[in-house]
Amino acid sequence: MRPPTDLAGTPLPTGPPAAFDVLAGLGAPAPPAMRATGRAGVPSRRLAHDVLIVDAEDDPHRLDAYRRLRRRAFVEQQGLFTGEDVDAYDAHPRSRVLVAVTPENVVLGGVRIHPEDGDGGLGWWRGSRLVCEDVPGTARGTIGAALVRAACVQALDVGALRFDAHVQLDHVAFFRRLGWVPLRRIQVAGREHVLMHWPVDRIARLVAATKAALGGLYEGLVPDDGWKGDDAVPVPDAPGVVACTDAITPWMVERDPEWAGWCAMLVTAHDLSAMGARPLGALDALGAADVGHATRVLSGVRRGAAAFDLPILGGHTQLGVPAALSVTGLGQATDPVPGAGRAGQTLTVTADLEGDWRPGYHGRQWDSTSWRRRDDLRTMLDAVRVARADGRVAAAKDVSMAGVVGTTGMLAEASGCGAELDVASIPRPAGASAGDWLTCFPGFALLTTDDRPDAAPLPAGPAVGAACGRLVDAPGVRLRWPDGEVTTAVDGAVTNLGAATRPAAASSPRSRSSSVPTASTTTTSSEDPR
């Protein structure tokens, strides 16, 4: 089991018995009655009760005490169930139980979380069976609030993209004070409840960290045309020539130089592919501490140049400096594919699902390319160009550091609209949860739009494609779930560069915003190669 983490993914301090301060993990100071005792750096203030929130799974005593509390509350007092309130979720292998205990290991309450979609792969989880004792000297609701917040932290830890609860009517106001949102009324055990949702902001935080600043940074620097904000553009006054550029995050160049070199060529080839361009060549700019480090980076560049038919034509190298790497690619496209569509078009995701997480980058970078045969790579990279020639692609965008959902938001923003994705329809590797897959760099993955709802998949060889959404009028990106509920993943513009965030501009001779080094409109993050 992974250790508990805060909202940024940093492991929380632990102390006997596997305790963590829930409110501190949520970025707020804990009131004295909710502080764990005996932990370095946290003063011990013994008031009426010091309460710890702990995982109950490894302690039969805690589990038994929690279930006795449940039985008394839901069977004996409320009459929701007859005999027992135990159900299939109690035996589910991925269910987790958190309990509130005193330092003497007396259980005062508990809550469980469990997948709502079978195995949890879609990232749909629910909290249930919240129960608490009334403890003299402790404000009513304090322990329950801590348990609810702890459940939210654990939901993030297991990769949830949606976290629900079935809440009795007289507890709705309590949940609302904790940030939960009511969706609709439902029946549970013959009683009226409210389906409530805790807004999971994993995707929104990724988008904010990697893309949100671009509009302000590049205002007035790149042409304000309909293609503003992409990595790849047609070159003005050079018919048929397209250019793109990408920079690899410096820590990756420093720590994993061969992989950094490979990824630099991969993302450059990917940018050209999304435009339907045939690769012509590339220029690299490399900074390294010494010849040995530069050699390791360039070994990955060499492999990528051969694998992606993207020869290095020239570039610049500087030694004795911090690690840095960027590659500018050139391609040829007589009919460049735009990075913007229009509301009503069908969205298709095409991705190579084979491979695995890159060692050292679990949940962040999927490697489906480093071991591929050259002809398979070429088939995938030619897919947009071939489909465009058949009239099957209206717009295309390669999936980058913003992940599938964030990149969908960028395409929608450029289109002057929003998007809706069906979570269960998005192609996903068997070994990856939706929470990780939709926010990672997926190796080879493309978004395309088409006017036909039954458009054939791209001819992408080993890659898998499926129609999984549509462009819609309302801005932002929403996720549709198997029960029909829709949650908001991104509530507005992603980059503040697209048509959805600016007045209509006069058309420009070029088709995409400049992506040469002096006018790049991408940012890097530690979660992705570029």
Coordinates of C-alpha atoms in Angstrom, one line a residue:
M1 CA 0.0 0.0 0.0
R2 CA 1.3 3.5 -0.9
P3 CA 2.0 5.8 2.1
P4 CA -0.5 8.7 2.5
T5 CA 0.4 11.8 0.6
D6 CA -0.7 15.4 0.5
L7 CA -2.5 17.0 -2.4
A8 CA 0.8 17.6 -4.2
G9 CA 1.7 13.9 -3.9
T10 CA 4.3 14.4 -1.1
P11 CA 4.4 11.6 1.4
L12 CA 2.9 12.7 4.8
P13 CA 4.9 12.1 8.0
T14 CA 3.7 9.1 9.9
G15 CA 4.0 8.0 13.5
P16 CA 2.7 5.2 15.7
P17 CA 0.2 3.8 14.9
A18 CA 0.5 4.8 11.2
A19 CA -1.2 8.1 11.9
F20 CA -1.3 11.2 9.8
D21 CA -2.8 14.7 10.4
V22 CA -5.6 14.9 7.9
L23 CA -6.3 18.6 8.0
A24 CA -2.6 19.4 7.6
G25 CA -2.5 17.1 4.6
L26 CA -5.3 19.2 3.1
G27 CA -3.2 22.3 3.5
A28 CA -5.0 23.7 6.6
P29 CA -3.8 23.8 10.2
A30 CA -5.4 21.2 12.4
P31 CA -7.3 22.3 15.5
P32 CA -5.6 21.0 18.7
A33 CA -8.1 18.3 19.3
M34 CA -7.2 16.7 16.0
R35 CA -3.4 16.8 16.3
A36 CA -1.6 13.5 16.5
T37 CA 0.6 13.3 19.6
G38 CA 4.3 12.4 19.8
R39 CA 5.2 13.5 16.2
A40 CA 8.3 15.5 15.7
G41 CA 7.6 19.2 15.1
V42 CA 4.0 19.0 16.3
P43 CA 3.4 20.1 19.9
S44 CA 1.4 17.7 22.0
R45 CA -1.5 19.5 23.6
R46 CA -3.7 17.1 25.4
L47 CA -7.2 18.4 25.6
A48 CA -10.3 16.3 26.1
H49 CA -9.2 13.9 23.4
D50 CA -6.3 13.5 21.0
V51 CA -7.7 11.8 17.9
L52 CA -5.7 10.0 15.2
I53 CA -7.0 9.0 11.8
V54 CA -5.5 5.7 10.8
D55 CA -5.8 2.8 8.3
A56 CA -7.8 0.0 9.9
E57 CA -7.0 -2.8 7.4
D58 CA -4.1 -4.3 9.4
D59 CA -5.8 -4.3 12.8
P60 CA -8.7 -6.7 13.3
H61 CA -9.6 -4.9 16.6
R62 CA -10.2 -1.6 14.7
L63 CA -12.2 -3.3 12.0
D64 CA -14.4 -5.1 14.5
A65 CA -15.0 -1.9 16.5
Y66 CA -15.8 0.0 13.4
R67 CA -18.3 -2.6 12.3
R68 CA -19.9 -2.6 15.7
L69 CA -20.4 1.1 15.5
R70 CA -21.9 0.7 12.0
R71 CA -24.3 -2.0 13.2
R72 CA -25.5 0.1 16.1
A73 CA -26.0 3.2 14.0
F74 CA -27.4 1.8 10.7
V75 CA -29.2 -1.3 12.0
E76 CA -30.3 -0.7 15.6
Q77 CA -30.8 3.0 15.7
Q78 CA -31.7 4.0 12.2
G79 CA -33.2 0.7 10.9
L80 CA -31.7 1.2 7.5
F81 CA -30.8 -2.5 7.3
T82 CA -32.0 -5.7 8.9
G83 CA -29.6 -7.8 11.0
E84 CA -26.4 -6.6 9.4
D85 CA -25.2 -3.7 7.2
V86 CA -22.3 -5.7 5.7
D87 CA -22.3 -5.8 1.9
A88 CA -20.0 -6.8 -1.0
Y89 CA -17.9 -3.6 -0.7
D90 CA -16.6 -4.9 2.7
A91 CA -15.0 -7.8 0.9
H92 CA -13.8 -5.8 -2.1
P93 CA -10.0 -6.2 -2.4
R94 CA -9.5 -2.5 -3.1
S95 CA -11.8 -1.1 -0.3
R96 CA -10.1 0.9 2.4
V97 CA -11.2 1.6 5.9
L98 CA -10.1 4.6 7.9
V99 CA -10.9 4.9 11.6
A100 CA -10.6 7.7 14.2
V101 CA -8.9 6.3 17.3
T102 CA -7.5 7.6 20.6
P103 CA -3.9 7.1 21.5
E104 CA -5.1 4.1 23.5
N105 CA -6.5 2.6 20.3
V106 CA -10.2 3.2 21.2
V107 CA -12.2 3.5 17.9
L108 CA -14.4 6.6 17.9
G109 CA -15.6 6.4 14.3
G110 CA -14.8 5.3 10.8
V111 CA -15.4 5.5 7.1
R112 CA -14.7 3.3 4.1
I113 CA -14.0 4.1 0.4
H114 CA -14.3 1.6 -2.5
P115 CA -14.5 1.5 -6.2
E116 CA -17.9 2.2 -7.8
D117 CA -16.8 1.0 -11.2
G118 CA -15.8 -2.6 -10.5
D119 CA -12.0 -2.5 -10.1
G120 CA -11.5 1.2 -9.7
G121 CA -9.8 1.4 -13.1
L122 CA -12.0 4.3 -14.3
G123 CA -11.2 6.3 -11.2
W124 CA -14.8 6.3 -9.9
W125 CA -14.9 5.8 -6.1
R126 CA -17.4 6.3 -3.3
G127 CA -17.2 6.9 0.4
S128 CA -19.8 5.1 2.6
R129 CA -20.7 3.9 6.1
L130 CA -19.5 7.0 7.8
V131 CA -20.1 6.6 11.6
C132 CA -18.9 8.5 14.7
E133 CA -19.3 8.4 18.4
D134 CA -20.5 11.5 20.3
V135 CA -17.4 12.3 22.4
P136 CA -17.7 14.6 25.4
G137 CA -15.4 17.5 25.1
T138 CA -15.2 17.3 21.3
A139 CA -17.4 19.6 19.2
R140 CA -20.1 17.7 17.4
G141 CA -19.1 16.8 13.8
T142 CA -15.3 17.4 14.4
I143 CA -14.4 13.7 14.1
G144 CA -16.8 13.1 11.3
A145 CA -15.4 16.1 9.3
A146 CA -11.8 14.7 9.9
L147 CA -12.9 11.3 8.6
V148 CA -14.6 12.8 5.5
R149 CA -11.4 14.8 4.7
A150 CA -9.3 11.8 5.3
A151 CA -11.5 9.8 2.9
C152 CA -10.9 12.5 0.3
V153 CA -7.1 12.3 0.7
Q154 CA -7.3 8.5 0.3
A155 CA -9.5 8.9 -2.8
L156 CA -6.7 11.0 -4.3
D157 CA -4.2 8.5 -3.3
V158 CA -5.9 5.7 -5.1
G159 CA -6.2 7.8 -8.3
A160 CA -9.9 8.8 -8.1
L161 CA -11.2 11.2 -10.7
R162 CA -14.7 11.1 -9.3
F163 CA -15.6 10.6 -5.6
D164 CA -19.2 10.3 -4.5
A165 CA -21.2 9.7 -1.4
H166 CA -24.9 8.7 -0.8
V167 CA -25.8 11.2 2.0
Q168 CA -28.9 11.1 4.2
L169 CA -31.0 14.3 3.9
D170 CA -30.2 15.6 7.4
H171 CA -26.4 15.4 6.7
V172 CA -26.4 17.3 3.3
A173 CA -25.6 20.6 4.9
F174 CA -22.7 19.1 6.8
F175 CA -21.2 17.7 3.6
R176 CA -21.7 21.0 1.8
R177 CA -19.7 22.8 4.4
L178 CA -16.9 20.4 3.6
G179 CA -17.0 21.3 -0.1
W180 CA -19.2 18.6 -1.4
V181 CA -21.7 19.3 -4.2
P182 CA -25.3 17.8 -4.3
L183 CA -26.2 16.1 -7.6
R184 CA -29.6 14.5 -7.3
R185 CA -31.9 12.7 -4.9
I186 CA -31.7 8.9 -4.8
Q187 CA -33.1 6.0 -2.8
V188 CA -30.9 3.9 -0.6
A189 CA -32.3 1.1 1.5
G190 CA -35.8 2.5 1.0
R191 CA -34.8 6.0 2.4
E192 CA -34.2 9.2 0.5
H193 CA -30.6 10.2 0.1
V194 CA -28.7 12.7 -2.0
L195 CA -25.9 11.7 -4.4
M196 CA -23.1 14.1 -3.6
H197 CA -19.8 14.7 -5.3
W198 CA -16.5 15.9 -4.0
P199 CA -14.8 17.9 -6.8
V200 CA -11.5 16.1 -7.6
D201 CA -9.2 18.7 -9.1
R202 CA -6.3 16.5 -10.3
I203 CA -6.8 17.4 -14.0
A204 CA -7.5 21.0 -13.3
R205 CA -4.3 21.3 -11.2
L206 CA -2.2 19.7 -14.0
V207 CA -3.6 22.1 -16.5
A208 CA -3.0 25.1 -14.3
A209 CA 0.6 24.1 -13.6
T210 CA 1.5 23.4 -17.2
K211 CA -0.6 25.6 -19.5
A212 CA -2.6 28.4 -17.8
A213 CA 0.2 31.0 -17.9
L214 CA 0.7 30.9 -21.7
G215 CA -1.9 33.5 -22.7
G216 CA -0.3 36.2 -20.6
L217 CA 3.3 35.2 -21.5
Y218 CA 2.8 35.3 -25.3
E219 CA 0.4 38.1 -25.6
G220 CA 1.6 40.2 -28.6
L221 CA 4.6 37.9 -29.3
V222 CA 3.0 35.4 -31.6
P223 CA 0.4 36.1 -34.4
D224 CA -3.1 36.4 -33.0
D225 CA -4.6 34.1 -35.6
G226 CA -6.9 31.1 -35.5
W227 CA -4.0 28.6 -34.8
K228 CA -2.4 30.4 -31.9
G229 CA -0.9 28.1 -29.2
D230 CA 0.4 25.0 -30.9
D231 CA 3.9 23.5 -31.1
A232 CA 3.9 23.1 -34.9
V233 CA 3.1 25.7 -37.6
P234 CA 3.3 26.2 -41.4
V235 CA 6.3 28.4 -42.2
P236 CA 5.2 31.7 -43.8
D237 CA 6.4 32.3 -47.4
A238 CA 7.6 28.6 -47.6
P239 CA 4.6 26.7 -49.1
G240 CA 4.4 23.2 -47.8
V241 CA 7.0 23.6 -45.1
V242 CA 6.0 23.1 -41.4
A243 CA 8.1 23.6 -38.3
C244 CA 7.8 22.5 -34.7
T245 CA 9.9 22.7 -31.5
D246 CA 10.0 21.0 -28.1
A247 CA 12.2 21.3 -25.1
I248 CA 12.8 18.4 -22.7
T249 CA 12.5 19.2 -19.0
P250 CA 16.1 19.8 -17.6
W251 CA 16.0 17.3 -14.7
M252 CA 15.2 14.5 -17.1
V253 CA 18.1 15.5 -19.4
E254 CA 20.3 15.4 -16.3
R255 CA 19.1 12.2 -14.7
D256 CA 18.0 10.1 -17.7
P257 CA 20.0 11.4 -20.7
E258 CA 19.4 8.5 -23.2
W259 CA 15.7 8.6 -22.5
A260 CA 15.6 12.4 -22.8
G261 CA 17.3 12.2 -26.2
W262 CA 14.8 9.6 -27.4
C263 CA 11.8 11.6 -26.2
A264 CA 13.1 14.8 -27.8
M265 CA 12.9 13.1 -31.2
L266 CA 9.6 11.3 -30.3
V267 CA 7.7 14.5 -29.4
T268 CA 9.1 16.3 -32.4
A269 CA 8.0 13.5 -34.8
H270 CA 4.7 13.5 -33.0
D271 CA 4.1 17.2 -33.6
L272 CA 4.8 16.8 -37.3
S273 CA 2.6 13.7 -37.4
A274 CA -0.4 15.6 -35.9
M275 CA -0.1 18.1 -38.8
G276 CA -0.1 15.3 -41.4
A277 CA 3.4 16.2 -42.3
R278 CA 6.2 14.0 -43.7
P279 CA 9.4 14.5 -41.7
L280 CA 12.3 16.2 -43.4
G281 CA 14.9 16.7 -40.7
A282 CA 15.6 18.3 -37.3
L283 CA 18.0 20.7 -35.5
D284 CA 19.0 20.1 -31.9
A285 CA 20.3 22.4 -29.2
L286 CA 22.1 20.6 -26.4
G287 CA 23.7 21.8 -23.1
A288 CA 25.7 19.3 -21.0
A289 CA 28.2 19.3 -18.2
D290 CA 30.8 17.4 -20.2
V291 CA 31.5 15.2 -23.2
G292 CA 30.4 12.1 -21.4
H293 CA 27.0 13.4 -20.6
A294 CA 26.5 14.9 -24.0
T295 CA 27.4 11.6 -25.6
R296 CA 24.7 9.8 -23.5
V297 CA 22.0 12.4 -24.6
L298 CA 23.0 12.1 -28.2
S299 CA 22.8 8.3 -28.1
G300 CA 19.1 8.7 -27.6
V301 CA 18.9 11.4 -30.2
R302 CA 20.6 9.1 -32.7
R303 CA 18.3 6.2 -32.0
G304 CA 15.2 8.5 -32.4
A305 CA 16.5 10.1 -35.6
A306 CA 16.8 6.6 -37.2
A307 CA 13.5 5.3 -35.7
F308 CA 11.4 8.3 -36.7
D309 CA 13.1 9.0 -40.1
L310 CA 14.0 12.5 -38.8
P311 CA 17.7 13.1 -39.5
I312 CA 19.6 15.7 -37.6
L313 CA 20.6 18.4 -40.1
G314 CA 22.5 20.6 -37.7
G315 CA 22.2 22.4 -34.3
H316 CA 24.2 23.8 -31.4
T317 CA 26.0 22.2 -28.5
Q318 CA 27.5 23.8 -25.4
L319 CA 29.5 22.0 -22.8
G320 CA 30.2 23.0 -19.2
V321 CA 26.6 24.2 -18.6
P322 CA 23.5 22.8 -16.9
A323 CA 21.7 20.1 -18.8
A324 CA 19.3 21.3 -21.5
L325 CA 17.9 19.8 -24.7
S326 CA 15.5 21.0 -27.4
V327 CA 14.8 19.9 -30.9
T328 CA 13.2 21.8 -33.8
G329 CA 11.7 19.7 -36.5
L330 CA 10.9 20.4 -40.2
G331 CA 8.3 18.6 -42.3
Q332 CA 6.4 18.8 -45.5
A333 CA 2.6 19.0 -45.7
T334 CA 0.6 20.2 -48.7
D335 CA -2.6 20.2 -46.6
P336 CA -1.6 20.9 -43.0
V337 CA -4.1 19.5 -40.5
P338 CA -5.4 22.3 -38.2
G339 CA -5.4 22.0 -34.5
A340 CA -9.0 23.3 -34.2
G341 CA -12.4 21.9 -35.1
R342 CA -15.9 23.1 -34.4
A343 CA -18.7 22.2 -32.0
G344 CA -20.6 19.1 -33.0
Q345 CA -17.6 17.1 -34.3
T346 CA -16.8 13.7 -32.9
L347 CA -13.6 13.3 -30.9
T348 CA -11.5 10.2 -31.3
V349 CA -8.5 9.2 -29.2
T350 CA -5.9 7.0 -30.9
A351 CA -3.1 5.6 -28.7
D352 CA -0.5 2.9 -28.5
L353 CA -1.6 0.9 -25.5
E354 CA 1.2 -1.7 -25.5
G355 CA 4.3 -1.2 -23.4
D356 CA 4.5 -0.1 -19.7
W357 CA 5.3 2.7 -17.4
R358 CA 8.9 3.9 -17.9
P359 CA 10.9 2.8 -14.9
G360 CA 11.2 5.8 -12.5
Y361 CA 8.1 7.5 -14.1
H362 CA 5.2 5.3 -13.0
G363 CA 1.9 7.1 -13.6
R364 CA 3.6 9.9 -15.5
Q365 CA 5.3 8.5 -18.7
W366 CA 4.1 5.6 -20.7
D367 CA 6.7 3.9 -22.9
S368 CA 5.2 2.3 -26.0
T369 CA 7.8 3.4 -28.5
S370 CA 11.4 2.7 -27.4
W371 CA 11.1 -1.0 -28.3
R372 CA 8.9 -0.7 -31.4
R373 CA 10.0 -1.7 -34.9
R374 CA 10.6 1.2 -37.3
D375 CA 7.9 0.2 -39.7
D376 CA 5.3 0.1 -36.9
L377 CA 6.4 3.6 -35.7
R378 CA 6.2 4.9 -39.2
T379 CA 2.7 3.5 -39.7
M380 CA 1.5 5.2 -36.5
L381 CA 3.2 8.5 -37.4
D382 CA 1.7 8.5 -40.9
A383 CA -1.8 7.8 -39.7
V384 CA -3.1 11.4 -39.7
R385 CA -1.6 12.2 -43.1
V386 CA -3.2 9.1 -44.7
A387 CA -6.6 9.7 -43.1
R388 CA -6.5 13.4 -44.1
A389 CA -6.0 12.4 -47.7
D390 CA -9.1 10.2 -47.4
G391 CA -11.1 13.1 -45.9
R392 CA -11.4 11.5 -42.5
V393 CA -9.7 14.1 -40.3
A394 CA -11.0 17.6 -39.7
A395 CA -8.5 18.5 -36.9
A396 CA -5.8 16.8 -34.9
K397 CA -3.6 17.4 -31.9
D398 CA -0.9 15.2 -30.3
V399 CA -1.4 14.5 -26.6
S400 CA 1.3 16.3 -24.6
M401 CA 2.1 17.1 -21.0
A402 CA -1.5 18.2 -20.3
G403 CA -2.6 14.6 -20.7
V404 CA -5.6 13.4 -22.8
V405 CA -8.1 15.6 -21.0
G406 CA -5.9 18.7 -20.9
T407 CA -5.0 18.4 -24.5
T408 CA -8.7 17.9 -25.4
G409 CA -9.3 21.2 -23.6
M410 CA -6.6 22.9 -25.7
L411 CA -8.1 21.6 -28.9
A412 CA -11.6 22.7 -27.8
E413 CA -10.2 26.1 -26.8
A414 CA -8.6 26.6 -30.2
S415 CA -12.0 25.6 -31.7
G416 CA -13.8 28.3 -29.7
C417 CA -15.9 25.8 -27.8
G418 CA -15.7 23.0 -25.2
A419 CA -15.6 19.2 -25.1
E420 CA -17.2 16.2 -23.4
L421 CA -15.4 12.9 -23.0
D422 CA -16.9 9.5 -22.2
V423 CA -14.5 8.1 -19.6
A424 CA -15.3 4.5 -20.3
S425 CA -14.7 4.8 -24.1
I426 CA -11.2 6.3 -24.0
P427 CA -8.7 3.6 -25.0
R428 CA -6.6 2.7 -22.0
P429 CA -3.9 0.2 -21.2
A430 CA -4.9 -2.7 -18.9
G431 CA -2.1 -1.8 -16.5
A432 CA -3.0 1.9 -16.1
S433 CA -5.8 3.6 -14.1
A434 CA -7.8 6.3 -15.8
G435 CA -6.5 8.8 -13.3
D436 CA -2.9 8.1 -14.3
W437 CA -3.6 7.5 -18.0
L438 CA -5.6 10.7 -18.6
T439 CA -3.0 12.9 -16.9
C440 CA 0.3 11.3 -18.1
F441 CA 2.5 11.6 -21.2
P442 CA 1.2 8.6 -23.1
G443 CA 4.0 8.1 -25.6
F444 CA 2.0 7.9 -28.9
A445 CA -1.5 9.4 -28.6
L446 CA -3.5 11.6 -30.9
L447 CA -6.8 13.5 -30.7
T448 CA -8.7 13.9 -33.9
T449 CA -12.1 15.3 -34.9
D450 CA -14.5 14.3 -37.7
D451 CA -17.9 15.5 -38.8
R452 CA -19.1 11.9 -39.0
P453 CA -20.1 10.2 -35.7
D454 CA -19.2 6.8 -37.1
A455 CA -15.8 7.8 -38.5
A456 CA -13.4 4.9 -39.0
P457 CA -10.4 4.7 -36.7
L458 CA -7.1 6.1 -38.0
P459 CA -4.9 3.6 -39.9
A460 CA -2.4 3.6 -37.1
G461 CA -1.2 0.0 -37.1
P462 CA -0.7 -1.3 -33.6
A463 CA -2.3 1.8 -32.0
V464 CA -6.0 1.6 -30.9
G465 CA -8.6 4.2 -31.7
A466 CA -12.1 4.9 -30.5
A467 CA -14.7 7.6 -30.7
C468 CA -15.0 8.8 -27.1
G469 CA -16.5 12.3 -27.1
R470 CA -17.5 15.4 -29.0
L471 CA -16.9 19.1 -29.2
V472 CA -19.7 21.1 -27.6
D473 CA -20.7 24.7 -27.3
A474 CA -20.1 25.2 -23.6
P475 CA -16.4 25.9 -22.8
G476 CA -14.3 23.6 -20.6
V477 CA -14.0 19.8 -20.6
R478 CA -16.5 17.5 -18.9
L479 CA -16.3 13.8 -18.2
R480 CA -19.4 11.6 -18.8
W481 CA -19.6 8.5 -16.5
P482 CA -21.3 5.1 -17.0
D483 CA -24.2 6.1 -14.8
G484 CA -24.9 9.2 -17.0
E485 CA -23.5 11.7 -14.5
V486 CA -21.2 14.4 -15.9
T487 CA -18.4 16.0 -13.9
T488 CA -16.2 19.0 -14.8
A489 CA -12.6 18.3 -15.3
V490 CA -11.6 21.7 -16.7
D491 CA -14.0 24.6 -16.2
G492 CA -12.7 27.0 -18.9
A493 CA -9.8 27.8 -21.1
V494 CA -6.6 25.8 -20.8
T495 CA -4.0 28.2 -22.2
N496 CA -5.9 31.4 -22.7
L497 CA -4.5 31.5 -26.2
G498 CA -7.3 29.9 -28.2
A499 CA -10.4 31.2 -30.0
A500 CA -12.5 30.6 -26.9
T501 CA -10.6 33.3 -25.0
R502 CA -10.2 36.1 -27.6
P503 CA -12.2 38.0 -30.2
A504 CA -12.2 36.6 -33.7
A505 CA -9.0 37.7 -35.6
A506 CA -8.3 38.2 -39.2
S507 CA -7.0 35.2 -41.0
S508 CA -3.3 34.8 -41.3
P509 CA -1.2 33.2 -44.1
R510 CA 0.1 30.6 -41.7
S511 CA -2.0 27.8 -40.2
R512 CA -0.4 27.4 -36.7
S513 CA 1.1 29.7 -34.2
S514 CA 4.9 30.0 -34.4
S515 CA 6.7 27.3 -32.6
V516 CA 10.3 28.3 -33.5
P517 CA 12.4 28.8 -30.4
T518 CA 11.8 32.6 -30.2
A519 CA 8.1 32.1 -30.2
S520 CA 7.4 28.8 -28.5
T521 CA 4.1 28.5 -26.8
T522 CA 4.7 25.4 -24.7
T523 CA 5.7 25.0 -21.1
T524 CA 7.4 22.2 -19.3
S525 CA 6.7 20.4 -16.0
S526 CA 8.4 17.8 -14.0
E527 CA 5.7 15.3 -14.8
D528 CA 6.5 15.1 -18.5
P529 CA 9.5 15.0 -20.9
R530 CA 8.7 18.3 -22.5

